[in-house]
């Protein structure tokens, strides 16, 4: 199940309608699948980085969508880093707005 934040990210992307290649679309699909399965900790269920093992397991079952496996993993890590950065920035803004 997607969080409200993730739904908003998808809605924002849908509005922009980026022109993606099939490979890029498959890569983002892989990221979102890995994102849904990531570990979350604490009372706020804060997302943790996607584990390398999860990426390896994904590629063993689904392939790397035309990318070399090491490049596929690096791209997923880069997307994940940006995704988490945006998530925690948004969380900090909400906390500040709510006086926490």
PDB file of C-alpha atoms in Angstrom:
ATOM      1  CA  UNK A   1       0.000   0.000   0.000  1.00  0.00           C
ATOM      2  CA  UNK A   2       1.353   3.408  -0.942  1.00  0.00           C
ATOM      3  CA  UNK A   3       1.715   6.148   1.618  1.00  0.00           C
ATOM      4  CA  UNK A   4       0.037   9.509   0.998  1.00  0.00           C
ATOM      5  CA  UNK A   5       3.491  10.913   0.200  1.00  0.00           C
ATOM      6  CA  UNK A   6       4.156   8.242  -2.423  1.00  0.00           C
ATOM      7  CA  UNK A   7       0.709   8.787  -3.943  1.00  0.00           C
ATOM      8  CA  UNK A   8       1.488  12.496  -4.190  1.00  0.00           C
ATOM      9  CA  UNK A   9       4.851  11.815  -5.861  1.00  0.00           C
ATOM     10  CA  UNK A  10       3.148   9.591  -8.419  1.00  0.00           C
ATOM     11  CA  UNK A  11       0.386  12.175  -8.976  1.00  0.00           C
ATOM     12  CA  UNK A  12       2.982  14.917  -9.469  1.00  0.00           C
ATOM     13  CA  UNK A  13       4.885  12.781 -11.962  1.00  0.00           C
ATOM     14  CA  UNK A  14       1.676  11.938 -13.782  1.00  0.00           C
ATOM     15  CA  UNK A  15       0.882  15.646 -14.169  1.00  0.00           C
ATOM     16  CA  UNK A  16       4.306  16.294 -15.644  1.00  0.00           C
ATOM     17  CA  UNK A  17       3.978  13.293 -17.958  1.00  0.00           C
ATOM     18  CA  UNK A  18       7.702  12.774 -18.448  1.00  0.00           C
ATOM     19  CA  UNK A  19       8.769  11.109 -21.651  1.00  0.00           C
ATOM     20  CA  UNK A  20      10.396   7.905 -20.494  1.00  0.00           C
ATOM     21  CA  UNK A  21      11.910   5.133 -22.537  1.00  0.00           C
ATOM     22  CA  UNK A  22      10.698   1.602 -21.921  1.00  0.00           C
ATOM     23  CA  UNK A  23      13.950   0.895 -20.058  1.00  0.00           C
ATOM     24  CA  UNK A  24      13.502   3.941 -17.828  1.00  0.00           C
ATOM     25  CA  UNK A  25       9.867   3.043 -17.168  1.00  0.00           C
ATOM     26  CA  UNK A  26      10.898  -0.509 -16.221  1.00  0.00           C
ATOM     27  CA  UNK A  27      13.642   0.872 -13.974  1.00  0.00           C
ATOM     28  CA  UNK A  28      11.201   3.137 -12.135  1.00  0.00           C
ATOM     29  CA  UNK A  29       8.789   0.229 -11.813  1.00  0.00           C
ATOM     30  CA  UNK A  30      11.589  -1.809 -10.255  1.00  0.00           C
ATOM     31  CA  UNK A  31      12.382   1.029  -7.859  1.00  0.00           C
ATOM     32  CA  UNK A  32       8.760   1.378  -6.745  1.00  0.00           C
ATOM     33  CA  UNK A  33       8.515  -2.355  -6.169  1.00  0.00           C
ATOM     34  CA  UNK A  34      11.698  -2.320  -4.092  1.00  0.00           C
ATOM     35  CA  UNK A  35      10.465   0.804  -2.318  1.00  0.00           C
ATOM     36  CA  UNK A  36       7.268  -0.912  -1.234  1.00  0.00           C
ATOM     37  CA  UNK A  37       9.286  -3.790   0.233  1.00  0.00           C
ATOM     38  CA  UNK A  38      11.881  -1.699   2.058  1.00  0.00           C
ATOM     39  CA  UNK A  39      12.302  -1.873   5.824  1.00  0.00           C
ATOM     40  CA  UNK A  40      10.638   0.787   7.938  1.00  0.00           C
ATOM     41  CA  UNK A  41      11.539   1.462  11.564  1.00  0.00           C
ATOM     42  CA  UNK A  42      10.312   3.429  14.537  1.00  0.00           C
ATOM     43  CA  UNK A  43       6.959   4.836  15.490  1.00  0.00           C
ATOM     44  CA  UNK A  44       6.852   6.920  12.325  1.00  0.00           C
ATOM     45  CA  UNK A  45       7.706   3.854  10.197  1.00  0.00           C
ATOM     46  CA  UNK A  46      10.629   5.754   8.726  1.00  0.00           C
ATOM     47  CA  UNK A  47      11.920   4.212   5.503  1.00  0.00           C
ATOM     48  CA  UNK A  48      15.429   2.789   5.475  1.00  0.00           C
ATOM     49  CA  UNK A  49      17.726   2.547   2.464  1.00  0.00           C
ATOM     50  CA  UNK A  50      16.940  -0.237   0.027  1.00  0.00           C
ATOM     51  CA  UNK A  51      19.343  -3.069   0.796  1.00  0.00           C
ATOM     52  CA  UNK A  52      21.760  -4.359  -1.821  1.00  0.00           C
ATOM     53  CA  UNK A  53      20.504  -7.880  -1.133  1.00  0.00           C
ATOM     54  CA  UNK A  54      16.973  -6.794  -2.086  1.00  0.00           C
ATOM     55  CA  UNK A  55      18.273  -5.495  -5.411  1.00  0.00           C
ATOM     56  CA  UNK A  56      20.177  -8.716  -6.062  1.00  0.00           C
ATOM     57  CA  UNK A  57      17.070 -10.757  -5.249  1.00  0.00           C
ATOM     58  CA  UNK A  58      15.001  -8.546  -7.546  1.00  0.00           C
ATOM     59  CA  UNK A  59      17.413  -8.937 -10.471  1.00  0.00           C
ATOM     60  CA  UNK A  60      17.608 -12.703  -9.982  1.00  0.00           C
ATOM     61  CA  UNK A  61      13.817 -12.938 -10.305  1.00  0.00           C
ATOM     62  CA  UNK A  62      13.120 -10.124 -12.770  1.00  0.00           C
ATOM     63  CA  UNK A  63      16.352  -9.271 -14.523  1.00  0.00           C
ATOM     64  CA  UNK A  64      17.909  -5.828 -14.698  1.00  0.00           C
ATOM     65  CA  UNK A  65      15.716  -4.474 -17.511  1.00  0.00           C
ATOM     66  CA  UNK A  66      18.466  -4.154 -20.092  1.00  0.00           C
ATOM     67  CA  UNK A  67      21.005  -2.604 -17.733  1.00  0.00           C
ATOM     68  CA  UNK A  68      24.167  -4.286 -16.530  1.00  0.00           C
ATOM     69  CA  UNK A  69      23.378  -5.580 -13.005  1.00  0.00           C
ATOM     70  CA  UNK A  70      25.952  -3.333 -11.311  1.00  0.00           C
ATOM     71  CA  UNK A  71      24.681  -0.272 -13.196  1.00  0.00           C
ATOM     72  CA  UNK A  72      21.093  -1.250 -12.378  1.00  0.00           C
ATOM     73  CA  UNK A  73      21.976  -1.406  -8.673  1.00  0.00           C
ATOM     74  CA  UNK A  74      23.794   1.936  -8.799  1.00  0.00           C
ATOM     75  CA  UNK A  75      20.820   3.631 -10.486  1.00  0.00           C
ATOM     76  CA  UNK A  76      18.414   2.180  -7.914  1.00  0.00           C
ATOM     77  CA  UNK A  77      20.690   3.434  -5.107  1.00  0.00           C
ATOM     78  CA  UNK A  78      20.800   6.930  -6.653  1.00  0.00           C
ATOM     79  CA  UNK A  79      17.007   7.076  -7.059  1.00  0.00           C
ATOM     80  CA  UNK A  80      16.603   5.771  -3.511  1.00  0.00           C
ATOM     81  CA  UNK A  81      18.956   8.394  -2.111  1.00  0.00           C
ATOM     82  CA  UNK A  82      16.995  11.204  -3.767  1.00  0.00           C
ATOM     83  CA  UNK A  83      13.675   9.664  -2.743  1.00  0.00           C
ATOM     84  CA  UNK A  84      14.722   9.438   0.915  1.00  0.00           C
ATOM     85  CA  UNK A  85      16.147  12.950   0.833  1.00  0.00           C
ATOM     86  CA  UNK A  86      12.804  14.300  -0.411  1.00  0.00           C
ATOM     87  CA  UNK A  87      10.889  12.202   2.144  1.00  0.00           C
ATOM     88  CA  UNK A  88      12.924  13.404   5.128  1.00  0.00           C
ATOM     89  CA  UNK A  89      12.885  17.033   3.942  1.00  0.00           C
ATOM     90  CA  UNK A  90       9.091  16.865   3.702  1.00  0.00           C
ATOM     91  CA  UNK A  91       8.878  15.218   7.121  1.00  0.00           C
ATOM     92  CA  UNK A  92      11.066  17.950   8.644  1.00  0.00           C
ATOM     93  CA  UNK A  93       8.921  20.702   7.098  1.00  0.00           C
ATOM     94  CA  UNK A  94       5.756  19.090   8.442  1.00  0.00           C
ATOM     95  CA  UNK A  95       7.293  18.733  11.905  1.00  0.00           C
ATOM     96  CA  UNK A  96       8.372  22.376  11.880  1.00  0.00           C
ATOM     97  CA  UNK A  97       4.933  23.477  10.703  1.00  0.00           C
ATOM     98  CA  UNK A  98       3.295  21.430  13.486  1.00  0.00           C
ATOM     99  CA  UNK A  99       5.706  22.774  16.121  1.00  0.00           C
ATOM    100  CA  UNK A 100       7.587  19.520  16.729  1.00  0.00           C
TER     101      UNK A 100
END
